[in-house]
Tab-separated table of C-alpha atoms and ligand atoms in Angstrom:
chain	number	residue	atom	x	y	z
A	1	UNK	CA	-22.335	11.771	0.962
A	2	UNK	CA	-23.646	12.386	4.569
A	3	UNK	CA	-20.851	12.992	6.610
A	4	UNK	CA	-20.492	9.482	9.289
A	5	UNK	CA	-20.231	10.931	12.541
A	6	UNK	CA	-17.077	11.369	14.998
A	7	UNK	CA	-16.475	8.179	17.474
A	8	UNK	CA	-16.899	8.785	20.968
A	9	UNK	CA	-13.270	8.363	22.369
A	10	UNK	CA	-13.546	10.256	25.473
A	11	UNK	CA	-12.240	7.446	27.917
A	12	UNK	CA	-9.246	7.134	25.478
A	13	UNK	CA	-8.514	10.805	25.690
A	14	UNK	CA	-9.045	10.647	29.781
A	15	UNK	CA	-6.029	8.054	29.454
A	16	UNK	CA	-4.601	9.883	27.371
A	17	UNK	CA	-4.517	12.017	29.711
A	18	UNK	CA	-3.477	10.408	32.529
A	19	UNK	CA	-0.674	8.506	30.773
A	20	UNK	CA	0.930	11.717	29.845
A	21	UNK	CA	1.808	12.394	32.983
A	22	UNK	CA	3.486	8.163	33.123
A	23	UNK	CA	4.903	7.302	30.173
A	24	UNK	CA	6.865	10.198	28.168
A	25	UNK	CA	4.768	11.369	25.022
A	26	UNK	CA	1.494	8.930	26.673
A	27	UNK	CA	1.785	6.146	24.417
A	28	UNK	CA	5.571	4.744	22.689
A	29	UNK	CA	6.074	4.872	18.773
A	30	UNK	CA	3.576	3.960	15.941
A	31	UNK	CA	1.025	4.126	18.491
A	32	UNK	CA	1.152	7.890	19.059
A	33	UNK	CA	-2.272	9.740	18.022
A	34	UNK	CA	0.606	11.721	15.770
A	35	UNK	CA	0.851	8.399	13.767
A	36	UNK	CA	-2.849	8.002	13.770
A	37	UNK	CA	-5.729	11.357	12.543
A	38	UNK	CA	-5.773	12.498	16.018
A	39	UNK	CA	-9.272	12.883	18.174
A	40	UNK	CA	-10.470	10.870	14.989
A	41	UNK	CA	-8.624	7.679	16.356
A	42	UNK	CA	-9.178	6.019	19.569
A	43	UNK	CA	-5.931	5.532	21.208
A	44	UNK	CA	-6.759	2.671	24.095
A	45	UNK	CA	-7.579	-1.277	23.353
A	46	UNK	CA	-10.126	-2.936	25.077
A	47	UNK	CA	-9.645	-6.960	23.381
A	48	UNK	CA	-9.827	-7.955	20.153
A	49	UNK	CA	-11.336	-11.716	18.480
A	50	UNK	CA	-10.812	-12.747	15.509
A	51	UNK	CA	-10.105	-9.759	12.675
A	52	UNK	CA	-12.366	-7.451	15.708
A	53	UNK	CA	-11.102	-4.716	18.376
A	54	UNK	CA	-12.918	-3.275	20.618
A	55	UNK	CA	-11.556	0.187	21.918
A	56	UNK	CA	-11.944	1.130	25.875
A	57	UNK	CA	-15.151	3.566	24.484
A	58	UNK	CA	-16.771	0.455	23.296
A	59	UNK	CA	-16.280	1.302	19.765
A	60	UNK	CA	-15.731	-1.318	17.880
A	61	UNK	CA	-13.594	-1.504	13.899
A	62	UNK	CA	-12.841	-4.245	11.696
A	63	UNK	CA	-9.276	-3.862	11.933
A	64	UNK	CA	-6.769	-3.848	8.918
A	65	UNK	CA	-3.304	-3.194	11.119
A	66	UNK	CA	-2.851	-6.947	12.894
A	67	UNK	CA	-1.224	-5.681	15.221
A	68	UNK	CA	1.380	-3.746	13.022
A	69	UNK	CA	1.335	-7.229	11.254
A	70	UNK	CA	2.275	-10.505	13.872
A	71	UNK	CA	-2.024	-11.485	13.300
A	72	UNK	CA	-2.051	-13.746	10.928
A	73	UNK	CA	-4.589	-16.161	11.910
A	74	UNK	CA	-6.633	-13.455	13.880
A	75	UNK	CA	-7.048	-12.076	17.628
A	76	UNK	CA	-7.341	-14.199	20.484
A	77	UNK	CA	-7.050	-17.995	17.878
A	78	UNK	CA	-7.942	-20.403	21.166
A	79	UNK	CA	-6.004	-22.622	19.395
A	80	UNK	CA	-3.402	-20.295	19.247
A	81	UNK	CA	-3.904	-19.132	23.167
A	82	UNK	CA	-4.351	-22.763	24.564
A	83	UNK	CA	-1.130	-24.350	23.209
A	84	UNK	CA	0.594	-21.428	25.504
A	85	UNK	CA	-1.478	-21.519	28.282
A	86	UNK	CA	-1.204	-25.216	27.983
A	87	UNK	CA	3.082	-24.730	28.608
A	88	UNK	CA	2.317	-22.010	30.993
A	89	UNK	CA	0.455	-24.187	33.419
A	90	UNK	CA	0.871	-27.429	33.092
A	91	UNK	CA	4.944	-27.386	31.547
A	92	UNK	CA	6.293	-24.016	32.468
A	93	UNK	CA	8.302	-21.135	30.233
A	94	UNK	CA	10.755	-19.390	31.529
A	95	UNK	CA	13.938	-21.187	33.330
A	96	UNK	CA	17.173	-21.491	33.685
A	97	UNK	CA	18.199	-23.577	30.770
A	98	UNK	CA	16.611	-24.285	27.038
A	99	UNK	CA	13.179	-25.991	26.332
A	100	UNK	CA	13.387	-28.754	23.425
A	101	UNK	CA	10.937	-26.319	21.597
A	102	UNK	CA	13.910	-24.794	19.826
A	103	UNK	CA	15.463	-27.499	18.447
A	104	UNK	CA	11.934	-28.316	16.646
A	105	UNK	CA	11.382	-24.813	15.618
A	106	UNK	CA	15.264	-25.173	13.979
A	107	UNK	CA	14.661	-27.723	11.926
A	108	UNK	CA	10.866	-27.049	10.745
A	109	UNK	CA	12.449	-23.990	9.587
A	110	UNK	CA	15.155	-25.910	7.603
A	111	UNK	CA	11.966	-27.308	6.271
A	112	UNK	CA	9.824	-23.954	4.848
A	113	UNK	CA	12.970	-21.146	4.242
A	114	UNK	CA	14.724	-21.733	1.659
A	115	UNK	CA	18.118	-19.706	3.361
A	116	UNK	CA	17.257	-21.801	6.608
A	117	UNK	CA	20.509	-24.202	7.526
A	118	UNK	CA	20.941	-22.790	11.248
A	119	UNK	CA	19.005	-20.112	13.086
A	120	UNK	CA	19.041	-18.542	16.704
A	121	UNK	CA	15.598	-17.143	18.602
A	122	UNK	CA	15.652	-13.664	20.122
A	123	UNK	CA	12.556	-12.470	20.698
A	124	UNK	CA	12.101	-9.074	18.369
A	125	UNK	CA	12.079	-8.237	15.145
A	126	UNK	CA	15.189	-5.634	16.038
A	127	UNK	CA	17.419	-7.873	17.491
A	128	UNK	CA	17.023	-9.594	14.795
A	129	UNK	CA	17.937	-7.045	12.418
A	130	UNK	CA	20.560	-6.454	14.620
A	131	UNK	CA	22.296	-9.665	15.667
A	132	UNK	CA	22.381	-10.064	11.764
A	133	UNK	CA	24.620	-7.695	11.304
A	134	UNK	CA	27.048	-8.222	14.014
A	135	UNK	CA	26.891	-11.372	12.662
A	136	UNK	CA	27.696	-10.601	8.875
A	137	UNK	CA	30.207	-7.879	10.218
A	138	UNK	CA	31.917	-10.555	12.313
A	139	UNK	CA	31.937	-13.540	9.748
A	140	UNK	CA	33.544	-11.187	7.335
A	141	UNK	CA	35.738	-9.286	9.331
A	142	UNK	CA	33.901	-5.765	7.871
A	143	UNK	CA	32.035	-3.179	8.712
A	144	UNK	CA	30.224	-1.099	6.585
A	145	UNK	CA	26.732	-2.298	5.380
A	146	UNK	CA	23.895	-0.833	2.941
A	147	UNK	CA	20.338	-0.890	4.057
A	148	UNK	CA	16.615	-1.095	2.075
A	149	UNK	CA	13.945	-0.653	4.301
A	150	UNK	CA	12.519	0.170	8.294
A	151	UNK	CA	15.183	-2.268	10.163
A	152	UNK	CA	13.936	-1.731	13.885
A	153	UNK	CA	14.386	0.842	16.643
A	154	UNK	CA	17.798	0.081	17.075
A	155	UNK	CA	21.039	2.567	17.135
A	156	UNK	CA	22.316	1.037	13.627
A	157	UNK	CA	18.967	1.955	11.888
A	158	UNK	CA	16.523	3.771	13.602
A	159	UNK	CA	15.136	7.075	11.567
A	160	UNK	CA	15.135	9.295	14.761
A	161	UNK	CA	18.440	9.907	15.283
A	162	UNK	CA	18.221	11.632	18.968
A	163	UNK	CA	20.804	10.205	21.499
A	164	UNK	CA	22.472	8.340	19.221
A	165	UNK	CA	26.218	9.224	18.530
A	166	UNK	CA	27.239	9.279	14.891
A	167	UNK	CA	30.110	6.867	15.010
A	168	UNK	CA	27.464	3.683	15.322
A	169	UNK	CA	25.515	4.948	12.472
A	170	UNK	CA	28.101	6.650	10.084
A	171	UNK	CA	28.971	3.143	8.397
A	172	UNK	CA	25.251	2.004	7.288
A	173	UNK	CA	24.067	3.588	3.816
A	174	UNK	CA	20.670	3.697	2.392
A	175	UNK	CA	19.595	2.696	-0.648
A	176	UNK	CA	15.706	3.154	-1.775
A	177	UNK	CA	13.886	0.260	-2.774
A	178	UNK	CA	14.042	-1.548	-6.809
A	179	UNK	CA	17.049	1.313	-7.232
A	180	UNK	CA	20.319	-1.063	-8.185
A	181	UNK	CA	21.872	1.603	-9.725
A	182	UNK	CA	22.053	3.599	-6.336
A	183	UNK	CA	23.587	0.395	-5.194
A	184	UNK	CA	26.053	-0.145	-7.814
A	185	UNK	CA	27.607	3.072	-6.900
A	186	UNK	CA	27.403	3.128	-2.849
A	187	UNK	CA	29.240	-0.731	-3.604
A	188	UNK	CA	31.950	0.853	-6.057
A	189	UNK	CA	32.802	3.150	-3.663
A	190	UNK	CA	32.637	1.105	-0.135
A	191	UNK	CA	32.333	-2.128	-1.968
A	192	UNK	CA	35.303	-3.814	0.012
A	193	UNK	CA	34.892	-2.461	3.384
A	194	UNK	CA	31.236	-3.426	3.094
A	195	UNK	CA	29.922	-6.402	5.710
A	196	UNK	CA	26.029	-6.757	4.950
A	197	UNK	CA	24.134	-5.541	2.684
A	198	UNK	CA	20.575	-5.854	4.754
A	199	UNK	CA	17.019	-4.895	2.577
A	200	UNK	CA	13.389	-5.831	2.712
A	201	UNK	CA	12.617	-8.329	-0.333
A	202	UNK	CA	9.679	-6.676	-0.933
A	203	UNK	CA	8.847	-2.964	-0.549
A	204	UNK	CA	7.498	-1.779	1.767
A	205	UNK	CA	8.775	1.835	3.010
A	206	UNK	CA	7.545	3.392	5.998
A	207	UNK	CA	4.726	5.884	4.882
A	208	UNK	CA	4.873	5.024	1.249
A	209	UNK	CA	3.558	3.695	-1.931
A	210	UNK	CA	4.423	-0.828	-1.848
A	211	UNK	CA	6.691	-1.787	-4.966
A	212	UNK	CA	7.286	-5.168	-5.873
A	213	UNK	CA	10.710	-6.174	-7.475
A	214	UNK	CA	11.008	-4.947	-10.406
A	215	UNK	CA	12.495	-7.742	-12.898
A	216	UNK	CA	15.866	-8.688	-12.234
A	217	UNK	CA	16.080	-6.503	-8.905
A	218	UNK	CA	16.994	-9.102	-6.276
A	219	UNK	CA	19.166	-10.995	-8.608
A	220	UNK	CA	20.946	-7.857	-8.915
A	221	UNK	CA	21.605	-7.190	-5.097
A	222	UNK	CA	22.771	-10.596	-5.203
A	223	UNK	CA	25.044	-10.605	-8.206
A	224	UNK	CA	26.265	-7.278	-5.858
A	225	UNK	CA	26.666	-8.750	-2.804
A	226	UNK	CA	28.549	-12.072	-3.869
A	227	UNK	CA	30.110	-9.506	-6.040
A	228	UNK	CA	32.336	-8.045	-3.021
A	229	UNK	CA	31.682	-11.093	-0.778
A	230	UNK	CA	29.543	-9.169	1.864
A	231	UNK	CA	25.969	-11.339	3.431
A	232	UNK	CA	22.909	-10.627	2.085
A	233	UNK	CA	20.226	-10.439	4.598
A	234	UNK	CA	16.803	-10.267	3.772
A	235	UNK	CA	14.513	-8.631	6.296
A	236	UNK	CA	11.445	-10.878	6.110
A	237	UNK	CA	10.136	-9.310	9.297
A	238	UNK	CA	6.669	-8.635	7.273
A	239	UNK	CA	6.745	-10.803	4.645
A	240	UNK	CA	7.705	-14.013	5.989
A	241	UNK	CA	4.602	-16.695	6.635
A	242	UNK	CA	2.232	-14.101	5.108
A	243	UNK	CA	3.638	-13.578	1.084
A	244	UNK	CA	4.388	-17.021	1.600
A	245	UNK	CA	5.395	-19.831	4.945
A	246	UNK	CA	9.470	-18.661	3.367
A	247	UNK	CA	8.436	-15.256	2.932
A	248	UNK	CA	9.532	-13.049	-0.569
A	249	UNK	CA	12.138	-15.345	-1.082
A	250	UNK	CA	10.246	-18.148	-1.540
A	251	UNK	CA	7.702	-16.004	-4.259
A	252	UNK	CA	10.479	-14.473	-5.641
A	253	UNK	CA	13.403	-17.139	-6.079
A	254	UNK	CA	15.504	-14.843	-5.047
A	255	UNK	CA	17.746	-16.848	-1.274
A	256	UNK	CA	20.012	-14.547	0.790
A	257	UNK	CA	22.951	-16.214	2.776
A	258	UNK	CA	20.524	-14.873	6.219
A	259	UNK	CA	17.058	-13.857	7.077
A	260	UNK	CA	15.782	-11.758	9.980
A	261	UNK	CA	11.947	-13.103	10.861
A	262	UNK	CA	9.964	-12.505	13.229
A	263	UNK	CA	5.363	-11.061	13.261
A	264	UNK	CA	3.291	-13.726	11.654
A	265	UNK	CA	5.761	-16.346	13.139
A	266	UNK	CA	3.594	-17.316	15.905
A	267	UNK	CA	0.515	-14.929	15.999
A	268	UNK	CA	1.446	-12.439	18.068
A	269	UNK	CA	3.811	-13.606	20.661
A	270	UNK	CA	7.175	-12.627	21.261
A	271	UNK	CA	9.795	-14.760	19.344
A	272	UNK	CA	11.830	-13.279	16.461
A	273	UNK	CA	14.844	-15.423	14.317
A	274	UNK	CA	18.359	-15.222	12.433
A	275	UNK	CA	18.299	-17.936	9.866
A	276	UNK	CA	20.766	-19.365	7.450
A	277	UNK	CA	23.909	-20.424	5.999
A	278	UNK	CA	25.465	-22.244	8.277
A	279	UNK	CA	29.597	-21.425	7.422
A	280	UNK	CA	28.188	-17.826	8.236
A	281	UNK	CA	25.867	-18.704	11.238
A	282	UNK	CA	28.437	-20.177	13.114
A	283	UNK	CA	29.570	-17.189	13.581
A	284	UNK	CA	27.042	-16.562	16.123
A	285	UNK	CA	28.159	-19.628	18.508
A	286	UNK	CA	31.663	-18.754	18.606
A	287	UNK	CA	32.732	-15.140	18.156
A	288	UNK	CA	29.562	-13.854	19.387
A	289	UNK	CA	28.338	-13.461	22.820
A	290	UNK	CA	24.135	-12.706	21.740
A	291	UNK	CA	22.009	-13.531	24.928
A	292	UNK	CA	19.148	-12.308	27.015
A	293	UNK	CA	17.314	-13.830	30.229
A	294	UNK	CA	14.345	-14.145	27.906
A	295	UNK	CA	15.534	-14.884	24.466
A	296	UNK	CA	15.357	-18.959	25.732
A	297	UNK	CA	10.964	-18.318	27.227
A	298	UNK	CA	9.025	-20.995	25.624
A	299	UNK	CA	5.915	-19.307	25.090
A	300	UNK	CA	7.000	-17.890	21.495
A	301	UNK	CA	7.932	-20.914	20.076
A	302	UNK	CA	5.649	-22.995	21.692
A	303	UNK	CA	2.757	-20.169	19.590
A	304	UNK	CA	4.870	-19.906	16.855
A	305	UNK	CA	5.029	-24.171	16.447
A	306	UNK	CA	1.501	-23.939	16.520
A	307	UNK	CA	0.951	-21.184	14.530
A	308	UNK	CA	2.782	-22.969	12.106
A	309	UNK	CA	0.956	-25.985	11.843
A	310	UNK	CA	-2.350	-23.984	11.470
A	311	UNK	CA	-0.930	-22.173	8.394
A	312	UNK	CA	-0.001	-25.410	7.075
A	313	UNK	CA	-2.744	-28.167	7.757
A	314	UNK	CA	-5.746	-24.515	6.985
A	315	UNK	CA	-3.808	-23.363	3.564
A	316	UNK	CA	-4.281	-20.413	5.523
A	317	UNK	CA	-1.763	-18.201	3.148
A	318	UNK	CA	-4.207	-19.862	-0.172
A	319	UNK	CA	-7.150	-17.970	1.335
A	320	UNK	CA	-5.533	-14.618	1.926
A	321	UNK	CA	-4.406	-14.523	-0.917
A	322	UNK	CA	-7.243	-15.701	-2.951
A	323	UNK	CA	-9.711	-13.734	-1.168
A	324	UNK	CA	-6.847	-11.319	-1.137
A	325	UNK	CA	-6.878	-10.640	-4.717
A	326	UNK	CA	-11.051	-10.437	-5.194
A	327	UNK	CA	-10.424	-7.907	-2.716
A	328	UNK	CA	-7.946	-5.478	-3.813
A	329	UNK	CA	-9.043	-5.736	-6.905
A	330	UNK	CA	-12.891	-4.449	-5.895
A	331	UNK	CA	-11.001	-1.732	-4.277
A	332	UNK	CA	-9.128	-0.873	-7.681
A	333	UNK	CA	-12.096	-0.496	-9.715
A	334	UNK	CA	-13.736	0.997	-6.751
A	335	UNK	CA	-10.572	3.676	-6.862
A	336	UNK	CA	-10.797	4.293	-10.844
A	337	UNK	CA	-14.402	4.525	-10.401
A	338	UNK	CA	-13.908	7.581	-7.700
A	339	UNK	CA	-10.905	9.220	-9.141
A	340	UNK	CA	-10.050	11.319	-6.661
A	341	UNK	CA	-5.997	10.071	-7.234
A	342	UNK	CA	-6.254	7.512	-4.710
A	343	UNK	CA	-4.074	4.185	-5.475
A	344	UNK	CA	-4.045	0.884	-3.855
A	345	UNK	CA	-0.250	-0.443	-3.760
A	346	UNK	CA	0.977	-3.864	-3.063
A	347	UNK	CA	-0.342	-7.211	-2.847
A	348	UNK	CA	-2.898	-9.576	-1.070
A	349	UNK	CA	-2.092	-10.530	2.126
A	350	UNK	CA	-0.605	-6.278	2.025
A	351	UNK	CA	-1.259	-3.216	0.458
A	352	UNK	CA	-1.835	0.569	1.042
A	353	UNK	CA	-4.273	3.115	-0.034
A	354	UNK	CA	-2.450	6.259	-0.542
A	355	UNK	CA	-3.081	9.023	-2.566
A	356	UNK	CA	-1.226	10.622	-5.182
A	357	UNK	CA	1.463	13.489	-3.691
A	358	UNK	CA	0.257	17.101	-5.681
A	359	UNK	CA	1.981	20.218	-5.304
A	360	UNK	CA	-1.061	22.154	-3.451
A	361	UNK	CA	-0.722	19.340	-0.847
A	362	UNK	CA	-4.249	19.200	-1.554
A	363	UNK	CA	-4.139	15.120	-1.028
A	364	UNK	CA	-3.176	15.650	2.508
A	365	UNK	CA	-6.713	15.988	3.447
A	366	UNK	CA	-7.675	13.672	0.981
A	367	UNK	CA	-6.442	11.481	2.627
A	368	UNK	CA	-7.194	12.488	6.175
A	369	UNK	CA	-10.638	12.714	4.862
A	370	UNK	CA	-10.585	9.417	3.885
A	371	UNK	CA	-9.157	7.596	6.403
A	372	UNK	CA	-11.276	10.064	9.478
A	373	UNK	CA	-14.648	8.125	6.779
A	374	UNK	CA	-13.161	4.598	7.316
A	375	UNK	CA	-12.042	5.272	11.267
A	376	UNK	CA	-15.429	6.684	12.135
A	377	UNK	CA	-17.521	3.643	10.440
A	378	UNK	CA	-15.766	0.989	12.661
A	379	UNK	CA	-12.798	-0.294	9.349
A	380	UNK	CA	-9.770	0.466	11.599
A	381	UNK	CA	-6.800	1.038	8.297
A	382	UNK	CA	-3.847	4.127	8.931
A	383	UNK	CA	-3.624	6.711	6.326
A	384	UNK	CA	0.888	6.178	7.223
A	385	UNK	CA	0.947	2.319	7.025
A	386	UNK	CA	-0.073	-0.396	4.440
A	387	UNK	CA	-2.939	-2.423	5.570
A	388	UNK	CA	-2.988	-6.433	6.235
A	389	UNK	CA	-5.520	-9.105	6.081
A	390	UNK	CA	-5.732	-11.983	7.738
A	391	UNK	CA	-7.595	-15.833	8.159
A	392	UNK	CA	-9.755	-14.158	10.333
A	393	UNK	CA	-11.197	-11.988	8.004
A	394	UNK	CA	-14.402	-14.010	6.396
A	395	UNK	CA	-15.979	-12.494	3.181
A	396	UNK	CA	-18.556	-10.604	4.962
A	397	UNK	CA	-16.182	-8.469	6.767
A	398	UNK	CA	-14.703	-8.161	3.290
A	399	UNK	CA	-17.826	-6.541	2.315
A	400	UNK	CA	-18.965	-4.563	4.188
A	401	UNK	CA	-15.249	-3.118	4.450
A	402	UNK	CA	-15.955	-2.249	0.199
A	403	UNK	CA	-18.465	-0.207	0.614
A	404	UNK	CA	-17.290	1.584	3.861
A	405	UNK	CA	-14.309	2.465	1.243
A	406	UNK	CA	-16.912	3.096	-1.590
A	407	UNK	CA	-18.549	5.728	0.612
A	408	UNK	CA	-15.655	7.032	1.548
A	409	UNK	CA	-14.656	7.428	-1.862
A	410	UNK	CA	-17.546	9.051	-2.474
A	411	UNK	CA	-17.070	11.141	0.795
A	412	UNK	CA	-13.982	12.684	-0.005
A	413	UNK	CA	-15.534	13.345	-4.516
A	414	UNK	CA	-17.936	14.674	-3.077
A	415	UNK	CA	-16.360	17.680	-0.445
A	416	UNK	CA	-12.756	17.857	-2.106
B	1	PLP	C1	10.566	-5.017	8.284
B	1	PLP	C2	10.549	-5.281	9.473
B	1	PLP	N1	12.021	-5.058	10.140
B	1	PLP	C3	11.958	-5.046	11.553
B	1	PLP	C4	10.864	-4.696	12.247
B	1	PLP	C5	11.203	-4.437	14.261
B	1	PLP	O1	10.519	-5.116	14.639
B	1	PLP	P1	10.137	-5.215	16.639
B	1	PLP	O2	9.618	-3.863	16.262
B	1	PLP	O3	9.802	-6.323	16.458
B	1	PLP	O4	11.410	-4.359	16.516
B	1	PLP	C6	9.680	-3.859	12.072
B	1	PLP	C7	9.062	-3.119	12.877
B	1	PLP	O5	7.495	-3.037	12.458
B	1	PLP	C8	9.999	-4.554	10.176
B	1	PLP	O6	8.484	-3.854	9.749
């Protein structure tokens, strides 16, 4: 199998070199070259349209990261962008007081999201998860938090603890997904002081294989929260408006007390939500101060309302599940055929190709080789984060992706 030609990423690397003198680390967080394969992936992008990205060197990619999750329709989705531009040009979006959209969106969420009765609107997922914990602590008068999954960059939950006094996270305990026994143990020790259990209802731990809930797992968590009087928060930042409109809670039929939404709700525009049961959410209106200059800006609300309208009108999630099921089924068949220790986990709208760990660490070379071939061929997946499918991935895009996956697996089998 011929090795794909290395991409020319000269301009990306020049910009990155310059950036390193201007921004600590050049770029922040999950956009760092080290989160991809250094020297193979571009660092700076120029444009996006539909499911395609073009980098600053002119390389074009069929993208499966979808902006790390918010792009559910496609890049530069005209109807959404036009609705936002109209709002900005004809009425304005940043004012001294709130615009009416908050009521419209809050009402809509009560129809779509099983636990939604009252909502507050913020900008990022980290804003929302952090606000949900503050609400739960204020409501219960308790302090401890059980958590499972990635919840953002704030002090109480970020993995890298640099710059954070331990008192900010010493009351936060982590449990692994699908391990009700571990949560039971934690609650047996700390249940009486536990304000919240916050978890991703679908298992998508960082860098790891994805997991659907085992039978009874989510119900078991619900029962433990009830038994100890803790607020159950589902972190649906990735899963709402993607697995189902109402998120994994709709798909799996377990309703939390609160839930946090973001990413796909507005196809890339900044807005996040904490929504949930009236009595708990009411705390946010009385005992707490949750406010930011930009929280009421209407571009995110307008984008969310238009995105939701399109998702419903065009049955977008049905489309993604339908084509995605076929697509991941074919990837699974290729993985079986080439038998190089690869594995596909997840479900049609969000899935991950990983390589089974071995003692020698050979899986890392296979992983690097596989993803290097894909990016060189113009398919933007990453070795450390699962993929997403958007509405604008066409059958032809998925077919060409399958060809590239097949060639990359064949390459790994031949060379390693
Ligand atoms: C499940 C989950 N919760 C919270 C967050 C934090 O969201 P944000 O990056 O918008 O702050 C993320 C971001 O990836 C996420 O995936």
